């Protein structure tokens, strides 16, 4: 059962712009719904991972514990995020909301 008892467990997603021009990375804390948004002009995995690291780095002092992502190719550089921030990254079950 999904309890959502701890602040600092984030979900990440990529929102693609109209005509696939640009995108917004959303990082939402599952309990508090605190939301970080980052504009990116590329869906390339290395660019997306850099934006995620930049957004979450200020929270690594105890306010960020885990990150759950979907299985999109834009998150293929997840190991780099995990290594740089020292946090666990998880992936959602395919086709699960």
PDB file of C-alpha atoms in Angstrom:
ATOM      1  CA  UNK A   1       0.000   0.000   0.000  1.00  0.00           C
ATOM      2  CA  UNK A   2       1.237   3.463  -0.888  1.00  0.00           C
ATOM      3  CA  UNK A   3       1.511   5.325   2.440  1.00  0.00           C
ATOM      4  CA  UNK A   4       3.391   8.496   1.377  1.00  0.00           C
ATOM      5  CA  UNK A   5       4.579   9.025   4.950  1.00  0.00           C
ATOM      6  CA  UNK A   6       7.912  10.729   4.321  1.00  0.00           C
ATOM      7  CA  UNK A   7       8.765  14.065   2.775  1.00  0.00           C
ATOM      8  CA  UNK A   8      11.638  13.830   0.309  1.00  0.00           C
ATOM      9  CA  UNK A   9      10.463  11.051  -1.998  1.00  0.00           C
ATOM     10  CA  UNK A  10      10.096  12.676  -5.414  1.00  0.00           C
ATOM     11  CA  UNK A  11       8.507  11.607  -8.682  1.00  0.00           C
ATOM     12  CA  UNK A  12       9.981  12.925 -11.911  1.00  0.00           C
ATOM     13  CA  UNK A  13       8.432  13.319 -15.323  1.00  0.00           C
ATOM     14  CA  UNK A  14       9.028  15.162 -18.582  1.00  0.00           C
ATOM     15  CA  UNK A  15       6.263  17.309 -20.074  1.00  0.00           C
ATOM     16  CA  UNK A  16       6.787  17.767 -23.802  1.00  0.00           C
ATOM     17  CA  UNK A  17       5.917  21.123 -25.395  1.00  0.00           C
ATOM     18  CA  UNK A  18       3.690  21.803 -28.359  1.00  0.00           C
ATOM     19  CA  UNK A  19       5.074  20.376 -31.608  1.00  0.00           C
ATOM     20  CA  UNK A  20       7.817  18.742 -29.496  1.00  0.00           C
ATOM     21  CA  UNK A  21       9.572  22.102 -29.063  1.00  0.00           C
ATOM     22  CA  UNK A  22      11.078  22.264 -25.600  1.00  0.00           C
ATOM     23  CA  UNK A  23      10.032  20.470 -22.457  1.00  0.00           C
ATOM     24  CA  UNK A  24       9.540  20.937 -18.726  1.00  0.00           C
ATOM     25  CA  UNK A  25      10.927  18.554 -16.138  1.00  0.00           C
ATOM     26  CA  UNK A  26       8.607  18.192 -13.164  1.00  0.00           C
ATOM     27  CA  UNK A  27       9.830  16.879  -9.817  1.00  0.00           C
ATOM     28  CA  UNK A  28       7.054  16.474  -7.251  1.00  0.00           C
ATOM     29  CA  UNK A  29       7.405  15.445  -3.614  1.00  0.00           C
ATOM     30  CA  UNK A  30       4.855  12.674  -3.123  1.00  0.00           C
ATOM     31  CA  UNK A  31       3.754  13.701   0.376  1.00  0.00           C
ATOM     32  CA  UNK A  32       3.855  17.498   0.440  1.00  0.00           C
ATOM     33  CA  UNK A  33       3.343  18.005  -3.329  1.00  0.00           C
ATOM     34  CA  UNK A  34       6.237  20.509  -3.295  1.00  0.00           C
ATOM     35  CA  UNK A  35       7.050  20.890  -6.983  1.00  0.00           C
ATOM     36  CA  UNK A  36      10.208  21.825  -8.843  1.00  0.00           C
ATOM     37  CA  UNK A  37       9.991  22.682 -12.545  1.00  0.00           C
ATOM     38  CA  UNK A  38      12.929  23.019 -14.937  1.00  0.00           C
ATOM     39  CA  UNK A  39      12.694  24.133 -18.543  1.00  0.00           C
ATOM     40  CA  UNK A  40      14.819  22.125 -20.943  1.00  0.00           C
ATOM     41  CA  UNK A  41      15.207  22.511 -24.678  1.00  0.00           C
ATOM     42  CA  UNK A  42      16.284  18.920 -25.222  1.00  0.00           C
ATOM     43  CA  UNK A  43      14.972  15.464 -24.347  1.00  0.00           C
ATOM     44  CA  UNK A  44      18.508  14.070 -24.537  1.00  0.00           C
ATOM     45  CA  UNK A  45      19.230  11.958 -21.456  1.00  0.00           C
ATOM     46  CA  UNK A  46      22.429  13.792 -20.507  1.00  0.00           C
ATOM     47  CA  UNK A  47      20.686  17.189 -20.654  1.00  0.00           C
ATOM     48  CA  UNK A  48      17.691  15.970 -18.644  1.00  0.00           C
ATOM     49  CA  UNK A  49      19.914  14.372 -15.990  1.00  0.00           C
ATOM     50  CA  UNK A  50      21.918  17.601 -15.602  1.00  0.00           C
ATOM     51  CA  UNK A  51      18.707  19.601 -15.099  1.00  0.00           C
ATOM     52  CA  UNK A  52      17.438  17.102 -12.517  1.00  0.00           C
ATOM     53  CA  UNK A  53      20.742  17.179 -10.625  1.00  0.00           C
ATOM     54  CA  UNK A  54      20.740  20.986 -10.632  1.00  0.00           C
ATOM     55  CA  UNK A  55      17.164  21.133  -9.343  1.00  0.00           C
ATOM     56  CA  UNK A  56      17.582  18.539  -6.574  1.00  0.00           C
ATOM     57  CA  UNK A  57      21.112  19.353  -5.406  1.00  0.00           C
ATOM     58  CA  UNK A  58      20.014  22.045  -2.891  1.00  0.00           C
ATOM     59  CA  UNK A  59      17.762  19.455  -1.226  1.00  0.00           C
ATOM     60  CA  UNK A  60      20.436  16.798  -0.657  1.00  0.00           C
ATOM     61  CA  UNK A  61      20.954  18.000   2.929  1.00  0.00           C
ATOM     62  CA  UNK A  62      18.137  15.742   4.148  1.00  0.00           C
ATOM     63  CA  UNK A  63      15.099  17.004   2.252  1.00  0.00           C
ATOM     64  CA  UNK A  64      15.562  14.643  -0.698  1.00  0.00           C
ATOM     65  CA  UNK A  65      15.664  10.863  -0.255  1.00  0.00           C
ATOM     66  CA  UNK A  66      14.569   9.064  -3.417  1.00  0.00           C
ATOM     67  CA  UNK A  67      13.494   9.758  -6.988  1.00  0.00           C
ATOM     68  CA  UNK A  68      11.050   7.640  -9.004  1.00  0.00           C
ATOM     69  CA  UNK A  69      11.039   8.042 -12.779  1.00  0.00           C
ATOM     70  CA  UNK A  70       9.132   6.505 -15.650  1.00  0.00           C
ATOM     71  CA  UNK A  71      10.864   4.288 -18.189  1.00  0.00           C
ATOM     72  CA  UNK A  72      11.342   6.923 -20.905  1.00  0.00           C
ATOM     73  CA  UNK A  73      14.611   7.219 -22.800  1.00  0.00           C
ATOM     74  CA  UNK A  74      15.047  10.748 -21.429  1.00  0.00           C
ATOM     75  CA  UNK A  75      15.892   9.156 -18.061  1.00  0.00           C
ATOM     76  CA  UNK A  76      18.501   6.738 -19.439  1.00  0.00           C
ATOM     77  CA  UNK A  77      21.279   8.673 -17.647  1.00  0.00           C
ATOM     78  CA  UNK A  78      19.770   7.850 -14.234  1.00  0.00           C
ATOM     79  CA  UNK A  79      23.007   6.341 -12.888  1.00  0.00           C
ATOM     80  CA  UNK A  80      24.718   9.702 -13.313  1.00  0.00           C
ATOM     81  CA  UNK A  81      21.976  11.386 -11.255  1.00  0.00           C
ATOM     82  CA  UNK A  82      22.234   8.746  -8.542  1.00  0.00           C
ATOM     83  CA  UNK A  83      26.038   8.867  -8.413  1.00  0.00           C
ATOM     84  CA  UNK A  84      26.254  12.672  -8.277  1.00  0.00           C
ATOM     85  CA  UNK A  85      23.496  13.148  -5.683  1.00  0.00           C
ATOM     86  CA  UNK A  86      24.173   9.989  -3.682  1.00  0.00           C
ATOM     87  CA  UNK A  87      20.501   8.979  -3.698  1.00  0.00           C
ATOM     88  CA  UNK A  88      18.489   5.988  -4.888  1.00  0.00           C
ATOM     89  CA  UNK A  89      16.568   6.152  -8.153  1.00  0.00           C
ATOM     90  CA  UNK A  90      13.621   3.890  -8.808  1.00  0.00           C
ATOM     91  CA  UNK A  91      11.481   3.251 -11.877  1.00  0.00           C
ATOM     92  CA  UNK A  92       7.702   3.002 -12.036  1.00  0.00           C
ATOM     93  CA  UNK A  93       6.140  -0.235 -13.207  1.00  0.00           C
ATOM     94  CA  UNK A  94       5.429   0.061 -16.927  1.00  0.00           C
ATOM     95  CA  UNK A  95       1.865   1.137 -17.734  1.00  0.00           C
ATOM     96  CA  UNK A  96       1.078   1.903 -14.068  1.00  0.00           C
ATOM     97  CA  UNK A  97      -0.326   5.301 -13.131  1.00  0.00           C
TER      98      UNK A  97
END
